[in-house]
mmCIF file of C-alpha atoms and ligand atoms in Angstrom:
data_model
loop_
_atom_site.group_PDB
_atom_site.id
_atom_site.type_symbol
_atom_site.label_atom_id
_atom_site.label_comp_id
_atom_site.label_asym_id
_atom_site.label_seq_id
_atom_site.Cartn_x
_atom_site.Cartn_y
_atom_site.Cartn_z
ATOM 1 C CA UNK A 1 203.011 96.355 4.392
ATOM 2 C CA UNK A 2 202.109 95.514 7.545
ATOM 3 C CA UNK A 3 199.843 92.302 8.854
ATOM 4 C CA UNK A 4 196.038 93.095 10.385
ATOM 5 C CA UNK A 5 196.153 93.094 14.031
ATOM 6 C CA UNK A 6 192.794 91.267 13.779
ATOM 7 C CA UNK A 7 192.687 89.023 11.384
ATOM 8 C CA UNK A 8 196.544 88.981 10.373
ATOM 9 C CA UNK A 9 195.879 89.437 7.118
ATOM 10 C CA UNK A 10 197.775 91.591 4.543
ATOM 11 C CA UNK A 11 197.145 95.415 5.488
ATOM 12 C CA UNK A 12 197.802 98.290 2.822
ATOM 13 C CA UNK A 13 198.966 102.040 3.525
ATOM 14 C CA UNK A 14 195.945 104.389 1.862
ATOM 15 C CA UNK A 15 197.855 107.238 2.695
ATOM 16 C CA UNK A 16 201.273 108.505 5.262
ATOM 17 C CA UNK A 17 203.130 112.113 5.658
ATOM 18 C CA UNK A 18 206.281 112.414 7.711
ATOM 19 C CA UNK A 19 205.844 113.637 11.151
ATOM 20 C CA UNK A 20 209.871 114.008 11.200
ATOM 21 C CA UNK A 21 212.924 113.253 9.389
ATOM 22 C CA UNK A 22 212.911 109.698 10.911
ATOM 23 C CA UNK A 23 208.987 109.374 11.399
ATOM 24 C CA UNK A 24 206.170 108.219 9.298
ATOM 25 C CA UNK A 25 203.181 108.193 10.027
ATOM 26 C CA UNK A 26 200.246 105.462 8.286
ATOM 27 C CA UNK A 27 197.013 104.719 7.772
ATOM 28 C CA UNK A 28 196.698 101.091 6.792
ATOM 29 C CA UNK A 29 193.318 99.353 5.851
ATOM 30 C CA UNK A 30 192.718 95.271 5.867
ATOM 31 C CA UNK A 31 192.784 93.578 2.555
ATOM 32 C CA UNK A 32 190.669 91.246 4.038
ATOM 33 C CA UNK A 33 187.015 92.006 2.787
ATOM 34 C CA UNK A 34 184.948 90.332 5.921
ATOM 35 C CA UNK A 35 187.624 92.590 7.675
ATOM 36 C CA UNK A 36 188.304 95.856 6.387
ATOM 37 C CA UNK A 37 189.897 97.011 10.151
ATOM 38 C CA UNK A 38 191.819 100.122 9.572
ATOM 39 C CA UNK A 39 194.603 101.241 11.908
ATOM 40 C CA UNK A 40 197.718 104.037 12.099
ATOM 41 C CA UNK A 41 201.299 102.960 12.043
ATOM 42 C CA UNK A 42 203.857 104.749 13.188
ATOM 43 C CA UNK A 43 207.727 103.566 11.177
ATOM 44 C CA UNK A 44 210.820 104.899 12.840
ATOM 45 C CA UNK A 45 214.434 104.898 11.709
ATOM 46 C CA UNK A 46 215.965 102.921 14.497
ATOM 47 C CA UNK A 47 219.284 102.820 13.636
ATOM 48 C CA UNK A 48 221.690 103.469 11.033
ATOM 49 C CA UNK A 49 223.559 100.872 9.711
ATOM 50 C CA UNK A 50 226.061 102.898 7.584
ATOM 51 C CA UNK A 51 225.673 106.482 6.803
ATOM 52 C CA UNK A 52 225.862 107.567 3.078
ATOM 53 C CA UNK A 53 229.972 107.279 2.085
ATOM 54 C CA UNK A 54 231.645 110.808 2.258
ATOM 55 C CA UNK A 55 232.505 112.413 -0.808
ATOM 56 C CA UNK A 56 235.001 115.247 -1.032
ATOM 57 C CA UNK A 57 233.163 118.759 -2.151
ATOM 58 C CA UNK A 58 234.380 119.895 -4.822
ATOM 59 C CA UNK A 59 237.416 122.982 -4.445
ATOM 60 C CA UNK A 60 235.284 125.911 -5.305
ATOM 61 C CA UNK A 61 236.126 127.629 -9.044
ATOM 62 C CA UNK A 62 238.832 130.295 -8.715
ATOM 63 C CA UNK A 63 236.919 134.207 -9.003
ATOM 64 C CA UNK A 64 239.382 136.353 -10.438
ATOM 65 C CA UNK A 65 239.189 139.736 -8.209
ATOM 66 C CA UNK A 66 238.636 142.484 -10.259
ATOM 67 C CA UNK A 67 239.295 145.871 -9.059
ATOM 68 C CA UNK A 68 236.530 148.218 -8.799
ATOM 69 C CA UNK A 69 235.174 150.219 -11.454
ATOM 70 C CA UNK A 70 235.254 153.556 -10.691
ATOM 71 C CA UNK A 71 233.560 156.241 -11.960
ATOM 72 C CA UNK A 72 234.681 159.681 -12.082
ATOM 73 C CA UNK A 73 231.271 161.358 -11.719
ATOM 74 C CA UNK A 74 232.881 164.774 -10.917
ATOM 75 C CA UNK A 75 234.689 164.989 -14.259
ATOM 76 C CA UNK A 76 231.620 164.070 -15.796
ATOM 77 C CA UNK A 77 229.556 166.804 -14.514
ATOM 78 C CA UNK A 78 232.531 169.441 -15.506
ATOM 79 C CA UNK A 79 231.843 169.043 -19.208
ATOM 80 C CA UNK A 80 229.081 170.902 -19.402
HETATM 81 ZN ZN1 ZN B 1 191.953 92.211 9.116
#
């Protein structure tokens, strides 16, 4: 929510997308009937108080390493 820089009034968002990461971009509209001023907002991260705690990644599962199968395609074609 931001105020009406006309009339200082309540102003809502009718519709934003994210230019960025850390940028939104607004369209706000007056609540104010005899009003009704629209305007674009831009909102900004400007700082980051504390960053999300770090969690330890979990140890990856254990593969077992199979050996190849191979195939003995020459003995194969000798039955015939
Ligand atoms: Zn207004």
């Amino acid at each position: 929510m931001m105020r009406c820089p006309y009339c200082k009034k309540a102003a809502h968002v009718r519709t934003s997308r994210y230019l960025s990461d850390n940028v939104k971009q607004s369209y706000l509209q007056c609540v104010n009937v005899f009003c009704s001023a629209t305007f674009r907002t831009l909102e900004s991260i400007d700082e980051i108080i504390r960053p999300p705690a770090q969690t330890e990644a979990p140890a990856p599962a254990a593969v077992p390493v199979l050996p190849p199968v191979l195939q003995d395609r020459a003995r194969v074609s000798q039955r015939h």
